[in-house]
């Protein structure tokens, strides 16, 4: 049962990578993390930095989508003229 859980998690990470372009790391293997409170090198500060990077990436992608949408609208308006 545990092997199935690992395969499911691996699939979930791969799906997230394909959706968000990779670069997202997980706290697995470090022994740290918020819930574990372990002595791993992955601490809350690192998580906050990772979250900030992810927020910046999302903002950049949203801005790109907005530009694309505006370009499509302008092209559609030009074609109707």
N, C-alpha and C. Protein backbone atom coordinates (compact mmCIF):
# COMPACT_ATOMS: atom_id res chain seq x y z
N UNK A 1 0.82 -1.19 0.00
CA UNK A 1 0.00 0.00 0.00
C UNK A 1 0.86 1.26 0.00
N UNK A 2 1.97 1.21 0.69
CA UNK A 2 2.84 2.38 0.75
C UNK A 2 3.47 2.66 -0.62
N UNK A 3 3.82 1.62 -1.38
CA UNK A 3 4.38 1.83 -2.71
C UNK A 3 3.37 2.53 -3.61
N UNK A 4 2.10 2.17 -3.50
CA UNK A 4 1.06 2.84 -4.26
C UNK A 4 0.96 4.31 -3.90
N UNK A 5 1.10 4.62 -2.60
CA UNK A 5 1.07 6.01 -2.16
C UNK A 5 2.22 6.79 -2.78
N UNK A 6 3.40 6.18 -2.84
CA UNK A 6 4.57 6.85 -3.41
C UNK A 6 4.37 7.10 -4.89
N UNK A 7 3.82 6.11 -5.60
CA UNK A 7 3.57 6.29 -7.03
C UNK A 7 2.54 7.39 -7.25
N UNK A 8 1.52 7.44 -6.43
CA UNK A 8 0.51 8.49 -6.54
C UNK A 8 1.10 9.86 -6.29
N UNK A 9 1.97 9.96 -5.29
CA UNK A 9 2.62 11.24 -4.98
C UNK A 9 3.54 11.65 -6.11
N UNK A 10 4.27 10.69 -6.67
CA UNK A 10 5.17 10.98 -7.78
C UNK A 10 4.38 11.49 -8.97
N UNK A 11 3.25 10.87 -9.23
CA UNK A 11 2.38 11.31 -10.33
C UNK A 11 1.87 12.72 -10.07
N UNK A 12 1.51 13.01 -8.82
CA UNK A 12 1.00 14.32 -8.47
C UNK A 12 2.09 15.38 -8.66
N UNK A 13 3.32 15.07 -8.26
CA UNK A 13 4.43 16.00 -8.43
C UNK A 13 4.71 16.22 -9.90
N UNK A 14 4.67 15.14 -10.70
CA UNK A 14 4.89 15.27 -12.14
C UNK A 14 3.80 16.13 -12.78
N UNK A 15 2.56 15.95 -12.35
CA UNK A 15 1.48 16.77 -12.89
C UNK A 15 1.68 18.23 -12.52
N UNK A 16 2.09 18.50 -11.29
CA UNK A 16 2.33 19.87 -10.86
C UNK A 16 3.47 20.48 -11.66
N UNK A 17 4.51 19.67 -11.92
CA UNK A 17 5.63 20.15 -12.70
C UNK A 17 5.20 20.52 -14.10
N UNK A 18 4.36 19.69 -14.71
CA UNK A 18 3.92 19.99 -16.06
C UNK A 18 3.01 21.21 -16.09
N UNK A 19 2.24 21.44 -15.04
CA UNK A 19 1.35 22.59 -15.01
C UNK A 19 2.08 23.89 -14.71
N UNK A 20 3.03 23.82 -13.81
CA UNK A 20 3.66 25.04 -13.32
C UNK A 20 5.11 25.19 -13.71
N UNK A 21 5.60 24.37 -14.62
CA UNK A 21 6.93 24.57 -15.16
C UNK A 21 8.06 24.12 -14.27
N UNK A 22 7.82 23.29 -13.30
CA UNK A 22 8.89 22.75 -12.46
C UNK A 22 9.41 23.78 -11.49
N UNK A 23 10.55 23.47 -10.91
CA UNK A 23 11.17 24.36 -9.96
C UNK A 23 10.59 24.28 -8.56
N UNK A 24 9.47 23.62 -8.41
CA UNK A 24 8.86 23.50 -7.09
C UNK A 24 9.48 22.30 -6.39
N UNK A 25 9.98 22.55 -5.22
CA UNK A 25 10.55 21.45 -4.46
C UNK A 25 9.61 21.08 -3.34
N UNK A 26 9.77 19.87 -2.86
CA UNK A 26 8.93 19.42 -1.77
C UNK A 26 9.78 19.29 -0.52
N UNK A 27 9.14 19.22 0.62
CA UNK A 27 9.89 19.10 1.86
C UNK A 27 10.22 17.65 2.17
N UNK A 28 9.83 16.73 1.31
CA UNK A 28 10.11 15.31 1.55
C UNK A 28 11.60 15.04 1.54
N UNK A 29 12.04 14.19 2.45
CA UNK A 29 13.42 13.79 2.49
C UNK A 29 14.29 14.68 3.36
N UNK A 30 13.83 15.85 3.72
CA UNK A 30 14.67 16.73 4.51
C UNK A 30 14.44 16.52 6.00
N UNK A 31 13.31 15.93 6.34
CA UNK A 31 13.01 15.74 7.75
C UNK A 31 12.42 16.99 8.37
N UNK A 32 12.37 18.08 7.63
CA UNK A 32 11.88 19.34 8.15
C UNK A 32 10.42 19.53 7.82
N UNK A 33 10.07 20.75 7.58
CA UNK A 33 8.69 21.06 7.25
C UNK A 33 7.96 21.55 8.47
N UNK A 34 6.84 22.15 8.27
CA UNK A 34 6.09 22.74 9.36
C UNK A 34 5.53 21.67 10.29
N UNK A 35 4.92 20.64 9.71
CA UNK A 35 4.28 19.62 10.54
C UNK A 35 5.31 18.78 11.27
N UNK A 36 6.43 18.48 10.60
CA UNK A 36 7.43 17.61 11.21
C UNK A 36 8.24 18.31 12.28
N UNK A 37 8.55 19.57 12.06
CA UNK A 37 9.33 20.31 13.02
C UNK A 37 10.70 19.72 13.23
N UNK A 38 11.20 18.96 12.26
CA UNK A 38 12.47 18.27 12.39
C UNK A 38 13.65 19.21 12.28
N UNK A 39 14.82 18.62 12.29
CA UNK A 39 16.04 19.40 12.28
C UNK A 39 16.61 19.53 10.88
N UNK A 40 15.81 19.27 9.85
CA UNK A 40 16.28 19.36 8.47
C UNK A 40 16.65 20.78 8.10
N UNK A 41 17.37 20.91 7.00
CA UNK A 41 17.82 22.22 6.57
C UNK A 41 16.71 23.00 5.88
N UNK A 42 15.60 22.36 5.59
CA UNK A 42 14.48 23.02 4.92
C UNK A 42 13.58 23.60 5.99
N UNK A 43 13.70 24.90 6.23
CA UNK A 43 12.96 25.51 7.33
C UNK A 43 11.87 26.44 6.82
N UNK A 44 11.22 27.11 7.72
CA UNK A 44 10.10 27.98 7.37
C UNK A 44 10.57 29.12 6.48
N UNK A 45 11.75 29.64 6.70
CA UNK A 45 12.28 30.73 5.87
C UNK A 45 12.41 30.26 4.42
N UNK A 46 12.93 29.05 4.24
CA UNK A 46 13.06 28.50 2.89
C UNK A 46 11.69 28.33 2.24
N UNK A 47 10.72 27.89 3.01
CA UNK A 47 9.37 27.72 2.49
C UNK A 47 8.77 29.05 2.07
N UNK A 48 9.01 30.09 2.86
CA UNK A 48 8.51 31.42 2.52
C UNK A 48 9.15 31.93 1.24
N UNK A 49 10.44 31.72 1.08
CA UNK A 49 11.13 32.13 -0.14
C UNK A 49 10.59 31.37 -1.35
N UNK A 50 10.36 30.08 -1.17
CA UNK A 50 9.79 29.27 -2.26
C UNK A 50 8.39 29.77 -2.61
N UNK A 51 7.59 30.09 -1.60
CA UNK A 51 6.25 30.62 -1.85
C UNK A 51 6.32 31.95 -2.58
N UNK A 52 7.24 32.82 -2.17
CA UNK A 52 7.39 34.11 -2.84
C UNK A 52 7.76 33.94 -4.31
N UNK A 53 8.67 33.00 -4.58
CA UNK A 53 9.05 32.73 -5.98
C UNK A 53 7.85 32.22 -6.77
N UNK A 54 7.07 31.34 -6.15
CA UNK A 54 5.89 30.79 -6.83
C UNK A 54 4.87 31.89 -7.11
N UNK A 55 4.69 32.79 -6.16
CA UNK A 55 3.76 33.91 -6.35
C UNK A 55 4.24 34.79 -7.50
N UNK A 56 5.53 35.06 -7.56
CA UNK A 56 6.09 35.86 -8.65
C UNK A 56 5.87 35.17 -10.00
N UNK A 57 6.08 33.86 -10.04
CA UNK A 57 5.87 33.12 -11.28
C UNK A 57 4.41 33.19 -11.72
N UNK A 58 3.51 33.03 -10.79
CA UNK A 58 2.08 33.09 -11.11
C UNK A 58 1.71 34.48 -11.60
N UNK A 59 2.23 35.51 -10.95
CA UNK A 59 1.94 36.88 -11.37
C UNK A 59 2.47 37.13 -12.79
N UNK A 60 3.66 36.64 -13.08
CA UNK A 60 4.23 36.79 -14.42
C UNK A 60 3.39 36.07 -15.46
N UNK A 61 2.93 34.88 -15.13
CA UNK A 61 2.09 34.12 -16.07
C UNK A 61 0.75 34.79 -16.27
N UNK A 62 0.18 35.34 -15.20
CA UNK A 62 -1.10 36.05 -15.32
C UNK A 62 -0.93 37.28 -16.21
N UNK A 63 0.18 38.01 -16.04
CA UNK A 63 0.43 39.18 -16.87
C UNK A 63 0.60 38.78 -18.34
N UNK A 64 1.29 37.66 -18.58
CA UNK A 64 1.47 37.18 -19.95
C UNK A 64 0.12 36.80 -20.56
N UNK A 65 -0.72 36.13 -19.80
CA UNK A 65 -2.05 35.76 -20.30
C UNK A 65 -2.89 37.00 -20.60
N UNK A 66 -2.76 38.01 -19.75
CA UNK A 66 -3.49 39.25 -19.98
C UNK A 66 -3.04 39.90 -21.29
N UNK A 67 -1.72 39.94 -21.52
CA UNK A 67 -1.20 40.52 -22.76
C UNK A 67 -1.69 39.74 -23.98
N UNK A 68 -1.66 38.42 -23.87
CA UNK A 68 -2.14 37.58 -24.98
C UNK A 68 -3.61 37.84 -25.25
N UNK A 69 -4.40 37.92 -24.20
CA UNK A 69 -5.83 38.16 -24.35
C UNK A 69 -6.09 39.51 -25.02
N UNK A 70 -5.36 40.52 -24.60
CA UNK A 70 -5.52 41.85 -25.20
C UNK A 70 -5.12 41.81 -26.67
N UNK A 71 -4.02 41.11 -26.98
CA UNK A 71 -3.59 40.99 -28.37
C UNK A 71 -4.64 40.29 -29.22
N UNK A 72 -5.24 39.23 -28.69
CA UNK A 72 -6.29 38.51 -29.42
C UNK A 72 -7.48 39.42 -29.66
N UNK A 73 -7.86 40.18 -28.64
CA UNK A 73 -8.99 41.09 -28.79
C UNK A 73 -8.70 42.14 -29.84
N UNK A 74 -7.51 42.72 -29.80
CA UNK A 74 -7.15 43.74 -30.79
C UNK A 74 -7.13 43.17 -32.20
N UNK A 75 -6.61 41.96 -32.35
CA UNK A 75 -6.59 41.33 -33.67
C UNK A 75 -8.00 41.05 -34.17
N UNK A 76 -8.87 40.59 -33.27
CA UNK A 76 -10.26 40.32 -33.66
C UNK A 76 -10.95 41.61 -34.09
N UNK A 77 -10.69 42.70 -33.37
CA UNK A 77 -11.30 43.99 -33.73
C UNK A 77 -10.78 44.48 -35.09
N UNK A 78 -9.50 44.26 -35.36
CA UNK A 78 -8.94 44.66 -36.64
C UNK A 78 -9.54 43.85 -37.79
N UNK A 79 -9.78 42.59 -37.55
CA UNK A 79 -10.35 41.75 -38.59
C UNK A 79 -11.80 42.11 -38.88
N UNK A 80 -12.49 42.62 -37.90
CA UNK A 80 -13.88 43.02 -38.10
C UNK A 80 -13.99 44.35 -38.82
N UNK A 81 -12.94 45.14 -38.83
CA UNK A 81 -12.97 46.46 -39.48
C UNK A 81 -12.88 46.36 -40.97
